[in-house]
Amino acid sequence: MESSPFTIFHCAGQTMALSLTITFMAFSLVLTLVSLSYANQTGGGLILTVVNNCPFTVWPAIQPNAGHPVLERGGFALHSLTHRSFPAPSSHWSGRIWARTGCSVNPHSHQFTCVTGDCGSRLECEGIGGKAPATLVQFSLHHGQADFSSYGVSLVDGFNVPLTVTPHEGKGVCPVVGCQANLLSTCPPGLQLRHPHSGSVVACKSGCEALGTDELCCRNHYNSPATCRASSYSEFFKHACPSTFTYAHDSPSLMHECSSPRELKVIFCH
């Protein structure tokens, strides 16, 4: 069986450990300097930066809510220890970002598909939603009289990679939120999504995705704050990542009122 991509490898010898530490420090410094340079070039508007700290390539996907424009054609490849920055719309925008993993092109059909987070077998999602399970970040930018930017990480649709959102230079309450835990290694057997070939755990399903009941999916009679409640499945996610949303009518533990941030940084495998 192939090991999880998050398996921690223990390096022998101090030289390798020091080299790895220096590599990550250098990457962080370069990322900071490039972000500052990009900020100066964009003339002061809000910047969205997507960072891949995972030891493998991810394919970020971006889906706007109805009526809002698609950003960056809705998706792209992002190699390990690289990032991509782009200007956010200057007016109100809302939508979501997630990581797709295990993507490849079929040599026979030439079809692009991803093991997790797939958006209709396309590299550039162009507004199409992703397939659960996947860790999501949700944004609502430029709203309210104080130019608030709201953001949150959701495990309502399950988990595929650790993800955090880090705001920079905002005014007010601007916490870092997200899920840094590797839930692939602790995912209950009934929620595990396994790779179709290797058998390794590649994602952790929500209770709704795994069992499909109205109660777990907060549908029909259960579609209200009074009847949509936490379950043992959502509590698994909440215990590991308390600042995330874990079911449809959940409330996060970290509230924020972040006004006019200069940059919102989405970091995979933070």
PDB file of C-alpha atoms in Angstrom:
ATOM      1  CA  MET A   1       0.000   0.000   0.000  1.00  0.00           C
ATOM      2  CA  GLU A   2       1.283   3.428  -0.872  1.00  0.00           C
ATOM      3  CA  SER A   3       1.867   5.720   2.094  1.00  0.00           C
ATOM      4  CA  SER A   4      -0.046   8.949   2.684  1.00  0.00           C
ATOM      5  CA  PRO A   5       1.555  12.074   1.133  1.00  0.00           C
ATOM      6  CA  PHE A   6       1.632  13.555   4.621  1.00  0.00           C
ATOM      7  CA  THR A   7       3.811  10.785   6.086  1.00  0.00           C
ATOM      8  CA  ILE A   8       6.631  12.350   8.060  1.00  0.00           C
ATOM      9  CA  PHE A   9      10.007  11.069   7.019  1.00  0.00           C
ATOM     10  CA  HIS A  10      12.684  11.084   9.696  1.00  0.00           C
ATOM     11  CA  CYS A  11      16.005  12.186   8.242  1.00  0.00           C
ATOM     12  CA  ALA A  12      19.229  10.765   9.568  1.00  0.00           C
ATOM     13  CA  GLY A  13      21.935  13.256  10.444  1.00  0.00           C
ATOM     14  CA  GLN A  14      21.959  16.902  11.399  1.00  0.00           C
ATOM     15  CA  THR A  15      23.132  18.076   7.962  1.00  0.00           C
ATOM     16  CA  MET A  16      19.927  17.027   6.187  1.00  0.00           C
ATOM     17  CA  ALA A  17      17.729  18.517   8.934  1.00  0.00           C
ATOM     18  CA  LEU A  18      19.630  21.819   8.771  1.00  0.00           C
ATOM     19  CA  SER A  19      19.380  21.881   4.979  1.00  0.00           C
ATOM     20  CA  LEU A  20      15.613  21.333   5.143  1.00  0.00           C
ATOM     21  CA  THR A  21      15.223  24.110   7.726  1.00  0.00           C
ATOM     22  CA  ILE A  22      17.219  26.545   5.586  1.00  0.00           C
ATOM     23  CA  THR A  23      15.155  25.621   2.498  1.00  0.00           C
ATOM     24  CA  PHE A  24      11.848  26.414   4.235  1.00  0.00           C
ATOM     25  CA  MET A  25      13.244  29.649   5.728  1.00  0.00           C
ATOM     26  CA  ALA A  26      14.458  30.745   2.304  1.00  0.00           C
ATOM     27  CA  PHE A  27      11.083  29.906   0.728  1.00  0.00           C
ATOM     28  CA  SER A  28       9.248  31.934   3.386  1.00  0.00           C
ATOM     29  CA  LEU A  29      11.572  34.918   2.877  1.00  0.00           C
ATOM     30  CA  VAL A  30      11.209  34.833  -0.912  1.00  0.00           C
ATOM     31  CA  LEU A  31       7.424  34.537  -0.598  1.00  0.00           C
ATOM     32  CA  THR A  32       7.287  37.592   1.674  1.00  0.00           C
ATOM     33  CA  LEU A  33       9.507  39.696  -0.592  1.00  0.00           C
ATOM     34  CA  VAL A  34       7.615  38.722  -3.760  1.00  0.00           C
ATOM     35  CA  SER A  35       4.268  39.431  -2.093  1.00  0.00           C
ATOM     36  CA  LEU A  36       5.451  42.886  -1.047  1.00  0.00           C
ATOM     37  CA  SER A  37       6.761  43.575  -4.551  1.00  0.00           C
ATOM     38  CA  TYR A  38       3.485  42.424  -6.093  1.00  0.00           C
ATOM     39  CA  ALA A  39       1.541  44.601  -3.653  1.00  0.00           C
ATOM     40  CA  ASN A  40       3.455  47.659  -4.800  1.00  0.00           C
ATOM     41  CA  GLN A  41       2.768  46.809  -8.447  1.00  0.00           C
ATOM     42  CA  THR A  42      -0.983  46.423  -7.968  1.00  0.00           C
ATOM     43  CA  GLY A  43      -1.437  49.920  -6.590  1.00  0.00           C
ATOM     44  CA  GLY A  44      -2.879  49.157  -3.184  1.00  0.00           C
ATOM     45  CA  GLY A  45      -5.770  46.781  -3.891  1.00  0.00           C
ATOM     46  CA  LEU A  46      -6.495  43.549  -2.046  1.00  0.00           C
ATOM     47  CA  ILE A  47      -4.301  40.631  -3.106  1.00  0.00           C
ATOM     48  CA  LEU A  48      -5.181  36.954  -2.911  1.00  0.00           C
ATOM     49  CA  THR A  49      -2.182  34.641  -2.598  1.00  0.00           C
ATOM     50  CA  VAL A  50      -2.354  30.858  -2.805  1.00  0.00           C
ATOM     51  CA  VAL A  51       0.628  29.016  -1.303  1.00  0.00           C
ATOM     52  CA  ASN A  52       1.486  25.336  -1.657  1.00  0.00           C
ATOM     53  CA  ASN A  53       3.519  24.130   1.320  1.00  0.00           C
ATOM     54  CA  CYS A  54       2.607  20.501   0.572  1.00  0.00           C
ATOM     55  CA  PRO A  55       5.399  18.142  -0.538  1.00  0.00           C
ATOM     56  CA  PHE A  56       3.457  17.470  -3.750  1.00  0.00           C
ATOM     57  CA  THR A  57       1.681  19.442  -6.495  1.00  0.00           C
ATOM     58  CA  VAL A  58      -1.862  20.645  -5.845  1.00  0.00           C
ATOM     59  CA  TRP A  59      -4.310  22.149  -8.327  1.00  0.00           C
ATOM     60  CA  PRO A  60      -6.128  25.065  -6.629  1.00  0.00           C
ATOM     61  CA  ALA A  61      -9.695  25.645  -7.787  1.00  0.00           C
ATOM     62  CA  ILE A  62     -11.717  28.862  -7.459  1.00  0.00           C
ATOM     63  CA  GLN A  63     -15.505  29.024  -7.691  1.00  0.00           C
ATOM     64  CA  PRO A  64     -17.369  32.346  -7.421  1.00  0.00           C
ATOM     65  CA  ASN A  65     -20.845  32.574  -5.970  1.00  0.00           C
ATOM     66  CA  ALA A  66     -23.629  33.346  -8.437  1.00  0.00           C
ATOM     67  CA  GLY A  67     -23.261  36.724 -10.107  1.00  0.00           C
ATOM     68  CA  HIS A  68     -19.540  37.135  -9.361  1.00  0.00           C
ATOM     69  CA  PRO A  69     -16.663  36.813 -11.852  1.00  0.00           C
ATOM     70  CA  VAL A  70     -14.390  33.781 -12.175  1.00  0.00           C
ATOM     71  CA  LEU A  71     -10.847  34.502 -10.976  1.00  0.00           C
ATOM     72  CA  GLU A  72      -7.743  33.058 -12.661  1.00  0.00           C
ATOM     73  CA  ARG A  73      -9.934  30.996 -15.011  1.00  0.00           C
ATOM     74  CA  GLY A  74     -11.027  29.005 -11.984  1.00  0.00           C
ATOM     75  CA  GLY A  75      -8.011  26.754 -11.569  1.00  0.00           C
ATOM     76  CA  PHE A  76      -4.329  26.051 -12.152  1.00  0.00           C
ATOM     77  CA  ALA A  77      -1.435  23.809 -11.105  1.00  0.00           C
ATOM     78  CA  LEU A  78       0.746  24.843  -8.161  1.00  0.00           C
ATOM     79  CA  HIS A  79       3.958  22.939  -7.549  1.00  0.00           C
ATOM     80  CA  SER A  80       5.351  22.213  -4.081  1.00  0.00           C
ATOM     81  CA  LEU A  81       6.850  25.262  -2.308  1.00  0.00           C
ATOM     82  CA  THR A  82       5.496  27.723  -4.863  1.00  0.00           C
ATOM     83  CA  HIS A  83       2.764  30.348  -4.737  1.00  0.00           C
ATOM     84  CA  ARG A  84       0.548  32.444  -6.992  1.00  0.00           C
ATOM     85  CA  SER A  85      -0.693  35.966  -6.247  1.00  0.00           C
ATOM     86  CA  PHE A  86      -3.439  37.812  -8.101  1.00  0.00           C
ATOM     87  CA  PRO A  87      -5.597  40.905  -7.496  1.00  0.00           C
ATOM     88  CA  ALA A  88      -9.011  40.412  -5.931  1.00  0.00           C
ATOM     89  CA  PRO A  89     -11.950  42.277  -7.478  1.00  0.00           C
ATOM     90  CA  SER A  90     -12.174  45.879  -6.275  1.00  0.00           C
ATOM     91  CA  SER A  91     -15.895  45.522  -5.472  1.00  0.00           C
ATOM     92  CA  HIS A  92     -17.838  42.926  -3.504  1.00  0.00           C
ATOM     93  CA  TRP A  93     -16.912  39.328  -4.371  1.00  0.00           C
ATOM     94  CA  SER A  94     -17.711  36.021  -2.714  1.00  0.00           C
ATOM     95  CA  GLY A  95     -16.694  32.479  -3.492  1.00  0.00           C
ATOM     96  CA  ARG A  96     -14.545  29.548  -2.442  1.00  0.00           C
ATOM     97  CA  ILE A  97     -11.102  28.056  -3.002  1.00  0.00           C
ATOM     98  CA  TRP A  98      -9.990  24.465  -2.519  1.00  0.00           C
ATOM     99  CA  ALA A  99      -7.116  22.177  -3.498  1.00  0.00           C
ATOM    100  CA  ARG A 100      -7.436  19.333  -5.958  1.00  0.00           C
ATOM    101  CA  THR A 101      -5.017  16.441  -5.489  1.00  0.00           C
ATOM    102  CA  GLY A 102      -3.828  13.470  -7.493  1.00  0.00           C
ATOM    103  CA  CYS A 103      -4.591  15.095 -10.838  1.00  0.00           C
ATOM    104  CA  SER A 104      -3.425  13.578 -14.117  1.00  0.00           C
ATOM    105  CA  VAL A 105      -4.214  13.331 -17.811  1.00  0.00           C
ATOM    106  CA  ASN A 106      -5.412   9.956 -19.066  1.00  0.00           C
ATOM    107  CA  PRO A 107      -2.964   8.886 -21.823  1.00  0.00           C
ATOM    108  CA  HIS A 108      -5.761   7.271 -23.838  1.00  0.00           C
ATOM    109  CA  SER A 109      -8.738   9.605 -23.446  1.00  0.00           C
ATOM    110  CA  HIS A 110      -6.597  12.714 -22.755  1.00  0.00           C
ATOM    111  CA  GLN A 111      -9.082  13.603 -20.026  1.00  0.00           C
ATOM    112  CA  PHE A 112      -7.857  15.615 -17.032  1.00  0.00           C
ATOM    113  CA  THR A 113      -9.124  14.211 -13.716  1.00  0.00           C
ATOM    114  CA  CYS A 114      -8.314  14.600 -10.030  1.00  0.00           C
ATOM    115  CA  VAL A 115      -8.603  12.043  -7.244  1.00  0.00           C
ATOM    116  CA  THR A 116     -10.016  14.700  -4.871  1.00  0.00           C
ATOM    117  CA  GLY A 117     -11.774  18.020  -5.519  1.00  0.00           C
ATOM    118  CA  ASP A 118     -12.332  17.346  -9.227  1.00  0.00           C
ATOM    119  CA  CYS A 119     -14.360  20.005 -11.092  1.00  0.00           C
ATOM    120  CA  GLY A 120     -15.890  18.289 -14.077  1.00  0.00           C
ATOM    121  CA  SER A 121     -12.577  16.870 -15.349  1.00  0.00           C
ATOM    122  CA  ARG A 122     -11.173  20.311 -16.167  1.00  0.00           C
ATOM    123  CA  LEU A 123      -7.880  22.025 -15.334  1.00  0.00           C
ATOM    124  CA  GLU A 124      -9.530  25.459 -15.375  1.00  0.00           C
ATOM    125  CA  CYS A 125     -12.819  25.034 -13.511  1.00  0.00           C
ATOM    126  CA  GLU A 126     -14.389  28.211 -14.998  1.00  0.00           C
ATOM    127  CA  GLY A 127     -16.961  28.460 -12.194  1.00  0.00           C
ATOM    128  CA  ILE A 128     -17.740  24.749 -11.804  1.00  0.00           C
ATOM    129  CA  GLY A 129     -17.905  23.387  -8.254  1.00  0.00           C
ATOM    130  CA  GLY A 130     -15.689  20.639  -6.888  1.00  0.00           C
ATOM    131  CA  LYS A 131     -16.448  17.084  -5.874  1.00  0.00           C
ATOM    132  CA  ALA A 132     -16.500  16.314  -2.147  1.00  0.00           C
ATOM    133  CA  PRO A 133     -14.640  15.585   0.024  1.00  0.00           C
ATOM    134  CA  ALA A 134     -12.418  18.672   0.000  1.00  0.00           C
ATOM    135  CA  THR A 135     -11.271  21.308   2.484  1.00  0.00           C
ATOM    136  CA  LEU A 136     -12.764  24.682   1.474  1.00  0.00           C
ATOM    137  CA  VAL A 137     -12.003  28.307   2.212  1.00  0.00           C
ATOM    138  CA  GLN A 138     -14.955  30.655   1.788  1.00  0.00           C
ATOM    139  CA  PHE A 139     -14.575  34.382   1.153  1.00  0.00           C
ATOM    140  CA  SER A 140     -16.823  37.426   1.179  1.00  0.00           C
ATOM    141  CA  LEU A 141     -14.713  40.424   0.171  1.00  0.00           C
ATOM    142  CA  HIS A 142     -15.409  44.163   0.280  1.00  0.00           C
ATOM    143  CA  HIS A 143     -18.674  44.272   2.195  1.00  0.00           C
ATOM    144  CA  GLY A 144     -20.033  46.711   4.760  1.00  0.00           C
ATOM    145  CA  GLN A 145     -19.163  50.359   5.333  1.00  0.00           C
ATOM    146  CA  ALA A 146     -15.731  49.485   6.781  1.00  0.00           C
ATOM    147  CA  ASP A 147     -14.691  47.395   3.731  1.00  0.00           C
ATOM    148  CA  PHE A 148     -14.795  44.109   5.630  1.00  0.00           C
ATOM    149  CA  SER A 149     -13.363  40.886   4.251  1.00  0.00           C
ATOM    150  CA  SER A 150     -14.824  37.745   5.806  1.00  0.00           C
ATOM    151  CA  TYR A 151     -13.171  34.351   5.463  1.00  0.00           C
ATOM    152  CA  GLY A 152     -13.620  30.910   6.934  1.00  0.00           C
ATOM    153  CA  VAL A 153     -12.451  27.340   6.444  1.00  0.00           C
ATOM    154  CA  SER A 154     -15.133  24.697   6.017  1.00  0.00           C
ATOM    155  CA  LEU A 155     -14.996  20.936   6.585  1.00  0.00           C
ATOM    156  CA  VAL A 156     -18.734  20.612   5.890  1.00  0.00           C
ATOM    157  CA  ASP A 157     -17.809  18.833   2.636  1.00  0.00           C
ATOM    158  CA  GLY A 158     -15.010  16.819   4.255  1.00  0.00           C
ATOM    159  CA  PHE A 159     -11.208  17.138   4.229  1.00  0.00           C
ATOM    160  CA  ASN A 160      -8.426  16.492   1.744  1.00  0.00           C
ATOM    161  CA  VAL A 161      -5.498  18.777   2.735  1.00  0.00           C
ATOM    162  CA  PRO A 162      -4.676  21.048   5.695  1.00  0.00           C
ATOM    163  CA  LEU A 163      -5.539  24.670   4.895  1.00  0.00           C
ATOM    164  CA  THR A 164      -5.276  28.025   6.666  1.00  0.00           C
ATOM    165  CA  VAL A 165      -6.109  31.634   5.813  1.00  0.00           C
ATOM    166  CA  THR A 166      -3.686  34.323   6.981  1.00  0.00           C
ATOM    167  CA  PRO A 167      -4.664  38.004   6.620  1.00  0.00           C
ATOM    168  CA  HIS A 168      -2.027  40.738   6.381  1.00  0.00           C
ATOM    169  CA  GLU A 169      -2.286  44.410   7.354  1.00  0.00           C
ATOM    170  CA  GLY A 170      -5.999  44.363   8.152  1.00  0.00           C
ATOM    171  CA  LYS A 171      -7.644  46.565  10.776  1.00  0.00           C
ATOM    172  CA  GLY A 172      -9.757  45.193  13.612  1.00  0.00           C
ATOM    173  CA  VAL A 173      -9.995  41.499  14.475  1.00  0.00           C
ATOM    174  CA  CYS A 174      -8.134  39.491  11.813  1.00  0.00           C
ATOM    175  CA  PRO A 175      -7.293  36.011  13.123  1.00  0.00           C
ATOM    176  CA  VAL A 176      -5.566  33.177  11.275  1.00  0.00           C
ATOM    177  CA  VAL A 177      -8.188  30.443  10.795  1.00  0.00           C
ATOM    178  CA  GLY A 178      -8.157  26.966   9.352  1.00  0.00           C
ATOM    179  CA  CYS A 179      -7.213  23.357   9.873  1.00  0.00           C
ATOM    180  CA  GLN A 180      -3.539  22.478  10.256  1.00  0.00           C
ATOM    181  CA  ALA A 181      -4.125  18.889  11.397  1.00  0.00           C
ATOM    182  CA  ASN A 182      -3.498  15.926   9.114  1.00  0.00           C
ATOM    183  CA  LEU A 183      -6.899  14.262   9.324  1.00  0.00           C
ATOM    184  CA  LEU A 184      -5.955  11.629   6.756  1.00  0.00           C
ATOM    185  CA  SER A 185      -4.052   9.726   9.429  1.00  0.00           C
ATOM    186  CA  THR A 186      -6.898   9.813  11.967  1.00  0.00           C
ATOM    187  CA  CYS A 187      -9.975   9.614   9.711  1.00  0.00           C
ATOM    188  CA  PRO A 188     -12.459   6.974  10.944  1.00  0.00           C
ATOM    189  CA  PRO A 189     -12.685   3.944   8.614  1.00  0.00           C
ATOM    190  CA  GLY A 190     -16.275   4.723   7.640  1.00  0.00           C
ATOM    191  CA  LEU A 191     -15.292   8.186   6.382  1.00  0.00           C
ATOM    192  CA  GLN A 192     -12.120   7.279   4.495  1.00  0.00           C
ATOM    193  CA  LEU A 193     -11.816   7.884   0.759  1.00  0.00           C
ATOM    194  CA  ARG A 194      -9.060   5.703  -0.680  1.00  0.00           C
ATOM    195  CA  HIS A 195      -7.018   6.044  -3.849  1.00  0.00           C
ATOM    196  CA  PRO A 196      -8.534   3.802  -6.539  1.00  0.00           C
ATOM    197  CA  HIS A 197      -5.165   2.191  -7.325  1.00  0.00           C
ATOM    198  CA  SER A 198      -2.840   2.472  -4.314  1.00  0.00           C
ATOM    199  CA  GLY A 199      -5.488   2.136  -1.616  1.00  0.00           C
ATOM    200  CA  SER A 200      -3.977   4.968   0.466  1.00  0.00           C
ATOM    201  CA  VAL A 201      -6.331   7.374   2.278  1.00  0.00           C
ATOM    202  CA  VAL A 202      -6.603  10.534   0.154  1.00  0.00           C
ATOM    203  CA  ALA A 203      -9.540  12.294   1.845  1.00  0.00           C
ATOM    204  CA  CYS A 204     -11.935  12.125   4.785  1.00  0.00           C
ATOM    205  CA  LYS A 205     -15.659  12.297   4.003  1.00  0.00           C
ATOM    206  CA  SER A 206     -18.274  14.176   5.993  1.00  0.00           C
ATOM    207  CA  GLY A 207     -21.030  12.189   7.647  1.00  0.00           C
ATOM    208  CA  CYS A 208     -23.396  13.528   4.989  1.00  0.00           C
ATOM    209  CA  GLU A 209     -21.160  12.354   2.149  1.00  0.00           C
ATOM    210  CA  ALA A 210     -20.635   8.937   3.734  1.00  0.00           C
ATOM    211  CA  LEU A 211     -24.213   8.128   4.824  1.00  0.00           C
ATOM    212  CA  GLY A 212     -26.425  10.624   2.983  1.00  0.00           C
ATOM    213  CA  THR A 213     -29.193  10.947   5.594  1.00  0.00           C
ATOM    214  CA  ASP A 214     -31.367  14.069   5.853  1.00  0.00           C
ATOM    215  CA  GLU A 215     -30.262  14.553   9.459  1.00  0.00           C
ATOM    216  CA  LEU A 216     -26.530  14.482   8.674  1.00  0.00           C
ATOM    217  CA  CYS A 217     -26.989  16.554   5.504  1.00  0.00           C
ATOM    218  CA  CYS A 218     -29.299  19.094   7.199  1.00  0.00           C
ATOM    219  CA  ARG A 219     -31.970  18.622   4.526  1.00  0.00           C
ATOM    220  CA  ASN A 220     -35.758  18.891   4.581  1.00  0.00           C
ATOM    221  CA  HIS A 221     -36.997  18.859   8.223  1.00  0.00           C
ATOM    222  CA  TYR A 222     -33.400  19.306   9.450  1.00  0.00           C
ATOM    223  CA  ASN A 223     -32.664  22.391   7.344  1.00  0.00           C
ATOM    224  CA  SER A 224     -32.805  25.012  10.102  1.00  0.00           C
ATOM    225  CA  PRO A 225     -30.566  26.147  12.967  1.00  0.00           C
ATOM    226  CA  ALA A 226     -33.007  24.551  15.422  1.00  0.00           C
ATOM    227  CA  THR A 227     -32.945  21.081  13.831  1.00  0.00           C
ATOM    228  CA  CYS A 228     -29.523  20.921  12.127  1.00  0.00           C
ATOM    229  CA  ARG A 229     -27.224  19.822  14.930  1.00  0.00           C
ATOM    230  CA  ALA A 230     -23.696  18.553  15.408  1.00  0.00           C
ATOM    231  CA  SER A 231     -23.148  14.807  15.036  1.00  0.00           C
ATOM    232  CA  SER A 232     -20.402  12.415  16.112  1.00  0.00           C
ATOM    233  CA  TYR A 233     -19.005  12.807  12.587  1.00  0.00           C
ATOM    234  CA  SER A 234     -18.889  16.609  12.654  1.00  0.00           C
ATOM    235  CA  GLU A 235     -17.456  16.478  16.183  1.00  0.00           C
ATOM    236  CA  PHE A 236     -14.489  14.476  14.853  1.00  0.00           C
ATOM    237  CA  PHE A 237     -13.633  17.412  12.574  1.00  0.00           C
ATOM    238  CA  LYS A 238     -14.454  20.067  15.203  1.00  0.00           C
ATOM    239  CA  HIS A 239     -12.242  18.453  17.847  1.00  0.00           C
ATOM    240  CA  ALA A 240      -9.256  18.481  15.477  1.00  0.00           C
ATOM    241  CA  CYS A 241      -9.936  21.910  13.927  1.00  0.00           C
ATOM    242  CA  PRO A 242     -12.132  24.041  16.232  1.00  0.00           C
ATOM    243  CA  SER A 243     -11.972  27.213  14.117  1.00  0.00           C
ATOM    244  CA  THR A 244     -13.637  25.539  11.110  1.00  0.00           C
ATOM    245  CA  PHE A 245     -17.270  25.052  10.068  1.00  0.00           C
ATOM    246  CA  THR A 246     -18.145  21.357  10.365  1.00  0.00           C
ATOM    247  CA  TYR A 247     -21.885  21.188   9.555  1.00  0.00           C
ATOM    248  CA  ALA A 248     -24.341  23.405   7.677  1.00  0.00           C
ATOM    249  CA  HIS A 249     -25.495  25.609  10.590  1.00  0.00           C
ATOM    250  CA  ASP A 250     -22.260  25.484  12.597  1.00  0.00           C
ATOM    251  CA  SER A 251     -20.710  28.577  14.170  1.00  0.00           C
ATOM    252  CA  PRO A 252     -16.903  28.924  14.170  1.00  0.00           C
ATOM    253  CA  SER A 253     -15.039  29.453  17.431  1.00  0.00           C
ATOM    254  CA  LEU A 254     -13.065  32.414  16.026  1.00  0.00           C
ATOM    255  CA  MET A 255     -15.155  35.403  14.963  1.00  0.00           C
ATOM    256  CA  HIS A 256     -13.606  38.305  13.110  1.00  0.00           C
ATOM    257  CA  GLU A 257     -14.232  41.772  11.721  1.00  0.00           C
ATOM    258  CA  CYS A 258     -11.259  42.323   9.440  1.00  0.00           C
ATOM    259  CA  SER A 259     -11.338  45.657   7.649  1.00  0.00           C
ATOM    260  CA  SER A 260      -9.304  46.448   4.504  1.00  0.00           C
ATOM    261  CA  PRO A 261      -6.671  43.697   4.664  1.00  0.00           C
ATOM    262  CA  ARG A 262      -3.803  44.179   2.214  1.00  0.00           C
ATOM    263  CA  GLU A 263      -3.518  40.482   1.455  1.00  0.00           C
ATOM    264  CA  LEU A 264      -5.368  37.240   2.203  1.00  0.00           C
ATOM    265  CA  LYS A 265      -3.053  34.253   1.987  1.00  0.00           C
ATOM    266  CA  VAL A 266      -4.476  30.750   1.499  1.00  0.00           C
ATOM    267  CA  ILE A 267      -1.853  28.211   2.590  1.00  0.00           C
ATOM    268  CA  PHE A 268      -2.165  24.505   1.832  1.00  0.00           C
ATOM    269  CA  CYS A 269      -0.306  22.216   4.291  1.00  0.00           C
ATOM    270  CA  HIS A 270       0.494  25.109   6.628  1.00  0.00           C
TER     271      HIS A 270
END
